[in-house]
Structure formats: C-alpha cells, structure tokens
C-alpha cells in the first residue's frame, strides 16, 4: 500500500532535509511493523514540558511549570474534565514540539522483544506563508539543557511538520503562485542568488550551468521557484544537500522539463516536503495500532494540534477526534496505579522510577516466562547509560513498562500458573479494563474515558472556611495560610467563604483539628444544604415569600365589623 509513497518521498526529500534519510528509514520500519502486528513505541518532547508518545506502546510524561496557586492554568482538584481540557489547551497552543523518538519492539521469539530506538528533532514548518510563533519557558530550557538536549539540532536540522489547517493555507498559496519569504536570512540568501544568476545568464551560452552554494532547508526550494518564475530561460535542479544547479535552456526545453515527473518543484511534492513528519503521523493513524502513554493527555493534545487540526473549543469534539484517530489508548500511569493498589509495590513518580521498580521488584521475577527486552546493537548506549528525558530512551522505557506491567497482571490473574510463554495478545487481554482511560493529574476526574463516560475521582470530604475579622482575604492568601500544614486546592464560595479540597483524608482531619479554635478562620465539613450559595439564596427568597404571605393573610384576611 505504501511502497510507492516511500520511493516518491525518497526522491523528493533528499536535497532539502539532512535528517530525511532517517525519517524515511523509520517510516519503512513502521510500515513493516504495522503489516506484521509487531509492537512499537513513539515518544515526543516539547518546550516547557517533556512528553512522550508511542505506537504500540506510545507513552507520555508531561511536565508542568508551577504558576501561582490561584492561576487559571494550574491543575486543580476542582477541575472537571472540560475545565482541565480548556486549561491545557492554552498551554498546548503556546508551546511547540521539539523532539520525537521512535522505538520499535520486535517480538523475535515467544517472549523476547528486540527494541530499535531512535530520535527525531522537529521544528515547525517555515515554508511560504507559514510562520509559527511559540513561547519559551526559562525553567524548561534549563531542565532540557541539564539532560543534554541539543538545541542546535532542534533549530537547524529539525524536521518540519504542519496540521491540516496550515496545509490548506499553503496549498491555496501554491495554487495562486504567491510567494512570501518568512525570515530576513532567507530574503538575503534569495537576493544574493538572484544577483549571481542575473549577472551570469547575460553572458552564458545555452546548456551552460552554474552552481549556487550554501543553501539549506527550504532556501533550496525558494531559490528555484523564484528563479523559474523570474527567468523563463533557466532551469534549476538540486545537487546534494546544499547546492542548486542553474542551467540556461531554450523555451522549448524549459516546457519539456516542466512536464517531467522528476521535477522536484511540483506543487504536490512541495506539500509533501512541508508536511514533513506529519506524513509519519498519518501512517500511524492509518495503522490503527494501540497507542499507549504515561500521563498522556498532553501528548494527545499536542498530536491533535500539531499534526491533525487545531484543538477545538469543544471538549467532546476533542474526545471524538482522538478516538477516531487512535481507537485504542492505554495509559501506563493508569495501569501502574492499579498494580500498586492490587500488589502493594512501591510506586515511583517518574517513568524511569516506575521502570526501575518493575525491573527490581520481586513481584515480577526474572523467570523463563517473563518478557525479555533487549536493545538492538545500534541502540546499545541506552543499555550502557541511562538517558532520562531523551526521546528514544523514554520510548524504550514506556514500552518496557507496558510489557512488564502486563506480565505482572497476567501472573496475578492466573495465580502465577502460566502454562506457556505469554503472547502479546494475552497481555492485551489483561489490559482490557484500562483501554481508552487516560490518567488526569490532580483533577476532579481520575481519568478521561475516550470511549465513554469520564470516571469521577473519590475525594475526601470538602471543607469550607468561613472568614471572620480578616477583610480582603483572597484565594492565594488562603492557600498560603494552609500550605505549611498540608496541600489544599482553594476556590472561593462567597465573599467570606472558601472551599478547600485535598486528595488525602489525613490532611482533612489535621486541618479540622488544628483550626478548631482559630480566631479568624472557622473550618468545617461542607454541607450542600447548609453552605451552598444557591440553596441559601433559595431559602432566603422562600423565607421572604413566606413572610409576605403571612403578612398578607394577617392584614388582608381579618373580618370587618359592620354597624
């Protein structure tokens, strides 16, 4: 189905993108995987947050900066799934994807998986009218730098990508023949190339050639399109990675060359180049393989926004779109939380910690039936040295966590009485209850169900704080007041009342005890009929109506004396 597509991409991409050979190799590996049903992992990172995704397993690890506690973007236990989506949407639209890794898990024998893990650096497409703006977070730059992120590769060699809306705009401009050069650097390069060719062509003979040097990326396309449009007696052709050959030709020869199927400046091929990594995303969608992640909500939102369509305003529409793109989702955070509850092993907070626990725990012994995961020779450095937050390494970790968690669940469900080496379909069967349930970090729902109703979280009792003799108190000050004692999320209920919500019962008991005799703050368990502003308002109105009814009856219903 894809073989012709691959060769066509090979022919076109070679001159314009130094990393494209790697991209094409991985696309072909992925095609083989999707044809044979083998497992794969895909991981993606972004500025401000390190995120991961994988395709059979795909996993994600979002990382939030810490805004002030009363900020509109900070995760809160009060958040409904809709509110959490709208908060995260703002972040996703302001940040970009920097790195994506592909880890292919090949089931070489009954219980042995060989992993090929790779990294892609991505950079938003800057071709034509497209000029994406994104935000940089200082703390995230420090974080990624600490873990060895190569910003030069990201900025200079990043593979382009675009969503359907951006592609539609570019397609329209290509049809209209309009040109727009985004950067001052590209404009300078174009001006220099035009000056060189204009001076050369006046004295050149037909079929004579010249070479333009030191062109990179889309400059090679821009130069060719501008020269062809301005000069009817020239033809251009890329040579290698940074060179373009310019040839003086006759008008007849020019028309023949324009109709050649090998012309690299055809509109369809320009669009193919500008889509870049989006081509691989589309193959992932067509493959319909399980998409697995670790806290993968932000990853799914980035996939939708960067490679499919801008995120919709409607939360329900977002859920439908993701379910259509990836019908099977597995969040390893949801899975490992369940294992922790059932098997009581220490739960790590990061992906690497979870992996370490699963590898060392006596709950997952290294018996002959346990899945054996080996890195391929070209990825051996991951076996020799840990590389946390590097895309390919995190992809490897996520796939491994999935297999080890599934094996542990399978052993538990059969009381350890496995008769033969487990197959991957058996692993999927024990994961069935976790399908399409994506974990929510500190929210009003424990998970988002992409194929049904969302699962509410069971919280400790809600507390209400009544403020007396402390005017002007706001949510931030209430948060700071309780911060030293425990962690509560705060929401204003009325002018002098605030709601407190915690994820731990012991914190609720502690606050009720410590603030029992506080001079300004009275803390109690929230009661809907007692504290709800809506109920209080209704009772007040009902009281007024009842009072007026009594007065009307007393004043208007008394008998009159007749003389």
Coordinates of C-alpha atoms in Angstrom, one line a residue:
X1 CA 0.0 0.0 0.0
X2 CA 2.8 2.4 0.9
X3 CA 5.7 1.3 -1.2
X4 CA 5.3 3.8 -4.0
X5 CA 4.7 6.5 -1.5
X6 CA 8.0 5.7 0.2
X7 CA 10.1 5.9 -3.0
X8 CA 8.4 9.1 -4.0
X9 CA 9.3 10.7 -0.7
X10 CA 12.9 9.4 -1.1
X11 CA 13.4 11.1 -4.4
X12 CA 12.0 14.4 -3.2
X13 CA 13.3 14.9 0.3
X14 CA 16.9 14.1 -0.2
X15 CA 18.0 17.6 -1.3
X16 CA 16.1 19.5 1.3
X17 CA 16.4 17.9 4.7
X18 CA 19.6 16.3 6.1
X19 CA 17.6 14.1 8.5
X20 CA 15.1 12.9 6.0
X21 CA 17.0 9.7 5.3
X22 CA 16.5 8.7 8.9
X23 CA 12.8 9.7 8.7
X24 CA 12.3 7.5 5.6
X25 CA 14.1 4.6 7.2
X26 CA 11.8 4.7 10.2
X27 CA 8.7 5.1 8.1
X28 CA 9.6 1.9 6.3
X29 CA 10.3 0.1 9.7
X30 CA 7.0 1.3 10.9
X31 CA 5.3 0.1 7.7
X32 CA 6.8 -3.4 8.3
X33 CA 5.7 -3.3 11.9
X34 CA 2.1 -2.4 11.1
X35 CA 2.0 -5.1 8.5
X36 CA 3.2 -7.8 10.9
X37 CA 1.5 -6.7 14.0
X38 CA 4.7 -6.1 16.0
X39 CA 4.9 -3.6 18.8
X40 CA 6.3 -0.1 18.5
X41 CA 6.9 2.8 20.8
X42 CA 6.9 6.5 19.9
X43 CA 7.9 9.3 22.3
X44 CA 7.7 13.1 21.9
X45 CA 9.0 16.0 23.9
X46 CA 8.1 19.8 23.9
X47 CA 9.4 23.0 25.2
X48 CA 8.2 23.6 28.8
X49 CA 7.0 20.0 29.0
X50 CA 8.7 16.7 28.3
X51 CA 6.2 14.5 26.7
X52 CA 6.2 11.1 25.2
X53 CA 4.2 9.1 22.9
X54 CA 4.4 5.6 21.4
X55 CA 2.7 3.4 18.9
X56 CA 2.1 0.1 20.4
X57 CA 3.3 1.4 23.1
X58 CA 3.2 5.2 23.0
X59 CA 3.8 6.9 26.2
X60 CA 3.9 10.4 27.6
X61 CA 5.3 12.2 30.5
X62 CA 4.1 15.8 30.8
X63 CA 5.9 18.3 33.0
X64 CA 4.1 21.4 34.2
X65 CA 5.7 24.6 35.2
X66 CA 4.5 26.0 38.5
X67 CA 2.3 29.1 38.2
X68 CA 0.8 30.8 41.3
X69 CA -1.8 28.7 43.2
X70 CA -4.7 31.0 42.1
X71 CA -3.6 31.0 38.4
X72 CA -6.1 30.0 35.8
X73 CA -3.8 27.4 34.3
X74 CA -2.6 25.4 37.4
X75 CA -4.2 21.9 37.7
X76 CA -6.7 21.7 40.5
X77 CA -8.8 19.0 42.2
X78 CA -11.8 21.2 41.4
X79 CA -11.2 20.8 37.7
X80 CA -13.9 19.0 35.7
X81 CA -12.5 17.2 32.6
X82 CA -13.9 20.1 30.5
X83 CA -12.1 22.7 32.7
X84 CA -8.8 20.7 32.6
X85 CA -9.0 20.4 28.8
X86 CA -9.5 24.2 28.4
X87 CA -6.6 24.9 30.7
X88 CA -4.3 22.5 28.9
X89 CA -5.4 23.8 25.5
X90 CA -3.9 27.3 26.3
X91 CA -0.6 25.7 27.1
X92 CA -0.5 23.4 24.0
X93 CA -1.3 26.3 21.7
X94 CA 1.7 28.4 23.1
X95 CA 4.4 25.7 23.0
X96 CA 5.9 23.6 20.3
X97 CA 7.2 20.0 19.9
X98 CA 11.0 19.7 20.0
X99 CA 11.8 16.0 19.8
X100 CA 10.1 12.8 18.9
X101 CA 11.5 9.3 19.3
X102 CA 10.6 6.0 17.7
X103 CA 11.2 2.7 19.5
X104 CA 10.1 -0.4 17.7
X105 CA 9.6 -3.5 19.8
X106 CA 10.1 -6.6 17.6
X107 CA 8.7 -9.9 19.1
X108 CA 11.7 -12.0 17.9
X109 CA 10.6 -15.2 19.8
X110 CA 7.9 -16.2 22.2
X111 CA 8.9 -13.9 25.0
X112 CA 11.8 -11.9 23.6
X113 CA 11.4 -8.3 22.3
X114 CA 14.2 -6.5 20.5
X115 CA 14.0 -2.7 20.6
X116 CA 15.2 -0.3 17.9
X117 CA 15.0 3.2 19.4
X118 CA 15.6 6.5 17.5
X119 CA 15.3 10.3 17.9
X120 CA 13.8 12.9 15.6
X121 CA 14.2 16.6 16.2
X122 CA 11.2 18.6 15.0
X123 CA 10.8 22.2 14.1
X124 CA 7.6 23.9 12.8
X125 CA 7.4 24.3 9.0
X126 CA 8.5 27.8 7.9
X127 CA 7.7 27.3 4.2
X128 CA 5.8 30.1 2.4
X129 CA 3.1 31.8 4.5
X130 CA 3.7 29.6 7.5
X131 CA 5.5 31.3 10.4
X132 CA 4.6 29.7 13.7
X133 CA 5.1 31.6 17.0
X134 CA 5.8 29.8 20.2
X135 CA 6.7 30.5 23.8
X136 CA 10.0 29.6 25.6
X137 CA 10.0 28.8 29.3
X138 CA 13.3 29.6 31.0
X139 CA 12.9 26.8 33.6
X140 CA 12.2 24.2 30.8
X141 CA 15.2 25.3 28.8
X142 CA 17.3 24.8 31.9
X143 CA 15.7 21.4 32.5
X144 CA 16.3 20.1 29.0
X145 CA 19.8 21.5 28.9
X146 CA 20.6 19.7 32.1
X147 CA 19.6 16.4 30.4
X148 CA 21.7 17.1 27.3
X149 CA 19.1 18.3 24.8
X150 CA 20.8 19.5 21.6
X151 CA 19.2 22.9 20.7
X152 CA 21.4 23.2 17.6
X153 CA 19.8 20.1 16.1
X154 CA 16.4 21.3 17.0
X155 CA 16.8 24.8 15.5
X156 CA 19.0 23.9 12.4
X157 CA 18.0 20.3 11.5
X158 CA 14.5 20.0 12.9
X159 CA 12.1 18.1 10.6
X160 CA 9.1 20.3 9.6
X161 CA 5.5 19.4 10.3
X162 CA 2.1 21.1 9.9
X163 CA -1.6 20.4 10.6
X164 CA -4.4 20.3 8.1
X165 CA -5.3 24.0 8.5
X166 CA -1.8 25.1 7.8
X167 CA -1.5 22.7 4.9
X168 CA -4.7 24.1 3.4
X169 CA -3.4 27.7 3.5
X170 CA -0.1 26.6 1.9
X171 CA -1.9 24.7 -0.8
X172 CA -4.0 27.7 -1.7
X173 CA -1.0 30.0 -1.9
X174 CA 0.8 27.5 -4.1
X175 CA -2.2 27.4 -6.5
X176 CA -2.2 31.2 -6.6
X177 CA 1.6 31.3 -7.2
X178 CA 2.1 33.8 -4.4
X179 CA 5.4 34.0 -2.6
X180 CA 6.2 35.0 0.9
X181 CA 9.6 34.6 2.5
X182 CA 9.3 34.5 6.3
X183 CA 12.8 35.3 7.5
X184 CA 15.3 38.1 6.9
X185 CA 18.0 35.5 6.5
X186 CA 16.1 33.8 3.6
X187 CA 15.5 37.1 1.9
X188 CA 19.2 37.9 2.0
X189 CA 20.0 34.4 0.6
X190 CA 17.4 34.9 -2.2
X191 CA 18.7 38.3 -3.1
X192 CA 22.3 37.1 -3.4
X193 CA 21.3 34.1 -5.5
X194 CA 19.2 36.2 -7.9
X195 CA 22.0 38.7 -8.3
X196 CA 24.5 35.9 -9.1
X197 CA 22.3 34.3 -11.7
X198 CA 21.3 37.6 -13.3
X199 CA 24.9 38.6 -13.8
X200 CA 25.8 35.1 -15.1
X201 CA 23.0 34.5 -17.5
X202 CA 23.6 37.6 -19.6
X203 CA 26.9 36.1 -21.0
X204 CA 26.1 32.4 -20.6
X205 CA 25.6 30.0 -23.6
X206 CA 22.6 27.7 -23.8
X207 CA 23.0 24.5 -21.8
X208 CA 25.7 26.2 -19.8
X209 CA 25.4 25.7 -16.0
X210 CA 26.4 27.4 -12.7
X211 CA 26.2 26.2 -9.1
X212 CA 24.6 28.0 -6.2
X213 CA 26.3 27.1 -2.9
X214 CA 25.5 27.0 0.8
X215 CA 21.7 26.7 0.7
X216 CA 19.8 25.0 3.4
X217 CA 16.4 23.6 4.0
X218 CA 13.6 25.5 2.3
X219 CA 16.1 28.0 0.8
X220 CA 16.7 25.4 -1.9
X221 CA 13.0 25.4 -2.9
X222 CA 12.6 29.2 -2.6
X223 CA 15.6 29.9 -4.8
X224 CA 14.4 27.5 -7.5
X225 CA 10.8 28.8 -7.5
X226 CA 11.8 32.4 -7.6
X227 CA 14.4 31.9 -10.4
X228 CA 12.0 29.9 -12.5
X229 CA 9.3 32.5 -12.1
X230 CA 11.6 35.4 -12.9
X231 CA 13.6 33.9 -15.7
X232 CA 11.9 31.9 -18.5
X233 CA 15.2 30.7 -20.0
X234 CA 16.7 28.9 -16.9
X235 CA 16.1 25.5 -15.3
X236 CA 17.1 24.5 -11.8
X237 CA 18.0 21.2 -10.2
X238 CA 19.2 20.3 -6.7
X239 CA 22.6 18.8 -6.3
X240 CA 23.2 17.1 -3.0
X241 CA 22.1 18.8 0.2
X242 CA 23.2 22.4 -0.1
X243 CA 23.7 23.1 -3.8
X244 CA 21.4 24.0 -6.7
X245 CA 22.4 23.8 -10.3
X246 CA 21.2 26.5 -12.7
X247 CA 21.1 25.8 -16.4
X248 CA 20.4 28.2 -19.3
X249 CA 17.9 26.5 -21.6
X250 CA 15.7 27.3 -24.6
X251 CA 11.9 27.9 -24.1
X252 CA 11.1 24.6 -25.8
X253 CA 13.5 22.7 -23.5
X254 CA 12.0 24.5 -20.5
X255 CA 8.5 23.3 -21.3
X256 CA 9.6 19.7 -21.6
X257 CA 11.4 19.9 -18.2
X258 CA 8.4 21.4 -16.5
X259 CA 6.2 18.5 -17.5
X260 CA 8.8 15.9 -16.3
X261 CA 7.6 13.7 -13.4
X262 CA 11.0 14.0 -11.9
X263 CA 10.7 17.8 -11.3
X264 CA 11.2 18.3 -7.6
X265 CA 9.3 21.6 -7.6
X266 CA 5.9 20.2 -8.3
X267 CA 3.2 21.5 -6.0
X268 CA 2.3 18.1 -4.7
X269 CA 5.9 17.4 -3.8
X270 CA 6.3 20.8 -2.2
X271 CA 3.3 20.0 0.0
X272 CA 4.8 16.6 0.8
X273 CA 8.0 18.2 1.9
X274 CA 6.3 20.9 4.0
X275 CA 4.2 18.2 5.8
X276 CA 7.5 16.5 6.9
X277 CA 6.8 14.4 10.0
X278 CA 3.1 14.8 9.5
X279 CA 3.5 12.1 6.8
X280 CA 4.6 9.6 9.5
X281 CA 1.8 10.7 11.8
X282 CA -0.7 9.9 9.1
X283 CA 0.8 6.4 8.7
X284 CA 0.5 5.9 12.5
X285 CA -3.2 6.9 12.2
X286 CA -3.8 4.5 9.3
X287 CA -2.1 1.7 11.2
X288 CA -4.8 1.8 13.9
X289 CA -2.4 0.2 16.4
X290 CA -2.8 0.6 20.2
X291 CA -1.5 4.0 21.4
X292 CA 0.0 3.7 24.9
X293 CA 1.2 6.5 27.1
X294 CA 2.3 7.5 30.6
X295 CA 0.2 10.5 31.7
X296 CA -0.6 11.0 28.0
X297 CA -3.3 13.7 28.0
X298 CA -0.9 16.5 27.0
X299 CA 0.7 14.3 24.3
X300 CA -2.7 13.5 22.7
X301 CA -3.5 17.2 22.7
X302 CA -0.2 18.0 21.0
X303 CA -0.7 15.3 18.4
X304 CA -4.1 16.7 17.6
X305 CA -2.9 20.3 17.5
X306 CA 0.4 19.9 15.7
X307 CA -0.3 17.1 13.2
X308 CA -4.0 16.9 12.7
X309 CA -6.1 20.0 13.4
X310 CA -6.0 23.0 15.8
X311 CA -7.6 21.9 19.1
X312 CA -11.4 22.5 19.0
X313 CA -13.2 24.6 21.6
X314 CA -15.4 21.6 22.4
X315 CA -14.0 19.0 24.8
X316 CA -16.4 16.4 23.5
X317 CA -15.3 17.0 19.9
X318 CA -11.6 16.6 21.0
X319 CA -12.5 13.2 22.6
X320 CA -14.3 12.1 19.4
X321 CA -11.4 13.2 17.2
X322 CA -8.8 11.4 19.2
X323 CA -10.9 8.2 19.4
X324 CA -11.3 8.3 15.6
X325 CA -7.6 8.7 15.1
X326 CA -6.5 6.2 17.7
X327 CA -9.3 3.8 18.7
X328 CA -7.2 2.0 21.3
X329 CA -5.4 4.0 24.0
X330 CA -3.6 2.6 27.1
X331 CA -2.2 4.9 29.7
X332 CA 0.6 3.1 31.7
X333 CA 0.0 5.6 34.6
X334 CA -3.5 4.2 34.9
X335 CA -2.2 0.6 34.7
X336 CA 0.6 1.1 37.3
X337 CA -1.7 2.8 39.7
X338 CA -3.9 -0.3 39.6
X339 CA -1.0 -2.6 40.1
X340 CA 0.1 -0.6 43.1
X341 CA -3.3 -1.0 44.7
X342 CA -3.5 -4.7 44.0
X343 CA 0.0 -5.8 44.6
X344 CA 1.3 -3.1 47.0
X345 CA 4.7 -2.5 45.4
X346 CA 6.3 1.0 45.9
X347 CA 5.0 3.3 43.2
X348 CA 7.6 5.6 41.6
X349 CA 6.6 9.1 40.4
X350 CA 8.6 9.3 37.2
X351 CA 8.7 6.9 34.2
X352 CA 12.3 5.9 35.0
X353 CA 11.4 5.2 38.6
X354 CA 8.4 3.1 37.6
X355 CA 10.6 1.1 35.2
X356 CA 13.3 0.6 37.9
X357 CA 10.7 -0.7 40.4
X358 CA 9.2 -3.1 37.8
X359 CA 12.7 -4.4 36.9
X360 CA 13.8 -4.9 40.5
X361 CA 10.6 -5.9 42.2
X362 CA 10.3 -9.5 43.4
X363 CA 6.6 -9.3 42.2
X364 CA 8.0 -9.6 38.7
X365 CA 10.7 -12.3 38.9
X366 CA 13.1 -12.9 36.1
X367 CA 11.7 -16.4 35.3
X368 CA 11.8 -18.0 31.9
X369 CA 8.3 -16.7 31.1
X370 CA 9.0 -13.1 32.0
X371 CA 9.3 -10.9 28.8
X372 CA 13.0 -10.4 27.8
X373 CA 13.6 -7.0 26.5
X374 CA 16.9 -6.3 24.6
X375 CA 18.1 -3.2 22.9
X376 CA 19.4 -3.6 19.3
X377 CA 23.1 -3.1 18.7
X378 CA 22.6 0.4 17.2
X379 CA 20.8 1.4 20.4
X380 CA 23.3 -0.2 22.8
X381 CA 24.2 3.1 24.5
X382 CA 20.8 3.0 26.3
X383 CA 21.8 -0.3 27.8
X384 CA 25.1 1.2 29.0
X385 CA 23.9 4.5 30.3
X386 CA 20.6 5.9 31.4
X387 CA 19.4 8.9 29.3
X388 CA 16.2 10.1 31.0
X389 CA 14.1 12.7 29.1
X390 CA 15.8 11.8 25.8
X391 CA 13.0 10.9 23.4
X392 CA 14.2 7.5 22.2
X393 CA 15.2 6.4 25.7
X394 CA 11.8 7.4 27.2
X395 CA 10.2 5.5 24.4
X396 CA 12.1 2.4 25.3
X397 CA 11.2 2.9 29.0
X398 CA 7.5 3.2 28.2
X399 CA 7.3 0.1 26.1
X400 CA 9.2 -1.9 28.7
X401 CA 6.8 -0.6 31.5
X402 CA 3.9 -1.7 29.4
X403 CA 5.2 -5.3 28.9
X404 CA 6.3 -5.8 32.5
X405 CA 3.1 -4.4 33.9
X406 CA 1.0 -6.6 31.6
X407 CA 3.1 -9.7 32.6
X408 CA 2.6 -8.9 36.3
X409 CA -1.2 -8.5 35.8
X410 CA -1.3 -11.8 33.9
X411 CA 0.6 -13.6 36.6
X412 CA -1.8 -12.2 39.2
X413 CA -4.9 -13.1 37.3
X414 CA -3.7 -16.8 37.0
X415 CA -2.1 -17.0 40.4
X416 CA 1.2 -17.5 38.8
X417 CA 0.1 -20.7 37.0
X418 CA 1.2 -19.8 33.4
X419 CA 1.4 -22.9 31.3
X420 CA 3.4 -21.4 28.4
X421 CA 5.2 -18.2 27.4
X422 CA 2.6 -15.4 27.3
X423 CA 1.9 -13.9 23.9
X424 CA 1.3 -10.3 23.2
X425 CA -2.5 -10.8 22.6
X426 CA -2.6 -12.3 26.1
X427 CA -1.0 -9.2 27.5
X428 CA -3.6 -7.0 25.8
X429 CA -6.4 -9.1 27.1
X430 CA -5.4 -8.4 30.8
X431 CA -5.2 -4.7 30.0
X432 CA -8.7 -4.6 28.6
X433 CA -10.2 -2.7 31.6
X434 CA -7.7 0.1 31.1
X435 CA -8.4 0.8 27.4
X436 CA -9.0 4.4 26.5
X437 CA -8.8 5.6 30.1
X438 CA -6.2 8.4 30.2
X439 CA -5.0 9.5 33.7
X440 CA -5.7 13.0 34.9
X441 CA -3.1 14.6 37.1
X442 CA -4.8 16.2 40.2
X443 CA -8.2 16.8 38.8
X444 CA -11.9 16.3 39.5
X445 CA -11.9 13.1 37.5
X446 CA -9.5 10.2 38.0
X447 CA -9.3 9.6 34.2
X448 CA -10.7 10.7 30.9
X449 CA -12.5 7.9 29.0
X450 CA -12.2 8.4 25.3
X451 CA -14.7 5.8 24.5
X452 CA -17.4 6.5 27.2
X453 CA -18.2 8.5 30.3
X454 CA -15.4 10.0 32.3
X455 CA -14.6 8.4 35.7
X456 CA -15.1 10.7 38.7
X457 CA -12.5 10.8 41.4
X458 CA -13.4 9.9 45.0
X459 CA -12.1 12.8 47.2
X460 CA -12.0 13.2 50.9
X461 CA -14.8 15.5 52.3
X462 CA -14.9 19.0 51.0
X463 CA -14.1 21.7 53.6
X464 CA -15.5 25.2 53.9
X465 CA -13.5 28.1 55.5
X466 CA -15.6 30.9 57.0
X467 CA -13.5 34.1 57.4
X468 CA -14.3 36.4 60.4
X469 CA -12.4 39.7 61.2
X470 CA -10.0 39.3 58.3
X471 CA -11.2 41.6 55.5
X472 CA -9.9 41.4 51.9
X473 CA -8.7 37.8 52.1
X474 CA -8.3 36.1 48.7
X475 CA -7.7 32.6 47.4
X476 CA -3.9 33.0 47.2
X477 CA -3.7 34.1 50.9
X478 CA -5.9 31.2 52.0
X479 CA -3.6 28.8 50.0
X480 CA -0.5 30.3 51.8
X481 CA -2.2 30.0 55.2
X482 CA -2.7 26.2 54.8
X483 CA 0.4 25.5 52.7
X484 CA 2.7 24.9 55.7
X485 CA 0.3 22.4 57.1
X486 CA -0.8 20.5 54.1
X487 CA -1.8 20.9 50.4
X488 CA -5.3 22.0 49.6
X489 CA -6.8 23.4 46.4
X490 CA -8.8 26.6 47.1
X491 CA -11.9 28.0 45.4
X492 CA -13.9 31.0 46.5
X493 CA -17.5 30.1 47.6
X494 CA -18.8 33.6 48.6
X495 CA -17.4 36.9 49.9
X496 CA -16.3 35.4 53.2
X497 CA -16.2 31.7 52.4
X498 CA -13.7 29.5 50.6
X499 CA -13.7 25.8 49.7
X500 CA -10.8 23.5 50.4
X501 CA -10.2 20.2 48.6
X502 CA -7.5 17.7 49.4
X503 CA -6.5 14.3 47.9
X504 CA -5.7 12.9 51.4
X505 CA -8.0 12.1 54.3
X506 CA -5.3 12.6 56.9
X507 CA -4.9 16.3 55.7
X508 CA -8.6 16.9 56.2
X509 CA -8.5 15.5 59.7
X510 CA -5.4 17.5 60.5
X511 CA -6.9 20.8 59.4
X512 CA -10.1 20.3 61.2
X513 CA -8.2 19.6 64.4
X514 CA -5.6 22.4 64.1
X515 CA -8.1 25.1 63.2
X516 CA -10.7 24.2 65.7
X517 CA -10.1 27.4 67.8
X518 CA -8.6 29.7 65.2
X519 CA -9.7 33.4 65.9
X520 CA -10.4 34.3 62.3
X521 CA -10.9 31.1 60.3
X522 CA -13.7 28.6 61.1
X523 CA -13.2 25.3 59.2
X524 CA -16.0 22.7 58.9
X525 CA -17.1 20.0 56.6
X526 CA -19.0 21.3 53.6
X527 CA -22.7 20.6 53.6
X528 CA -24.7 21.3 50.4
X529 CA -27.9 22.4 52.2
X530 CA -26.0 24.4 54.7
X531 CA -23.3 26.2 52.7
X532 CA -24.4 26.2 49.0
X533 CA -25.0 29.8 47.8
X534 CA -27.7 28.6 45.6
X535 CA -29.5 26.8 48.4
X536 CA -29.1 29.8 50.8
X537 CA -30.4 32.2 48.1
X538 CA -33.4 29.9 47.5
X539 CA -34.1 29.7 51.3
X540 CA -33.8 33.4 51.7
X541 CA -36.2 34.0 48.8
X542 CA -38.6 31.4 50.1
X543 CA -38.4 33.0 53.6
X544 CA -39.3 36.4 52.2
X545 CA -42.1 35.0 50.1
X546 CA -43.4 33.1 53.2
X547 CA -43.2 36.2 55.3
X548 CA -45.1 38.3 52.8
X549 CA -47.7 35.6 52.5
X550 CA -48.3 35.5 56.3
X551 CA -48.5 39.3 56.4
X552 CA -50.9 39.4 53.6
X553 CA -53.1 36.8 55.3
X554 CA -53.0 38.6 58.6
X555 CA -53.6 42.1 57.2
X556 CA -56.0 41.2 54.4
X557 CA -57.8 38.3 55.9
X558 CA -59.2 39.8 59.2
X559 CA -63.1 40.1 59.4
X560 CA -64.6 43.6 59.2
X561 CA -67.1 44.9 61.9
X562 CA -70.5 46.2 60.5
X563 CA -72.6 48.8 62.2

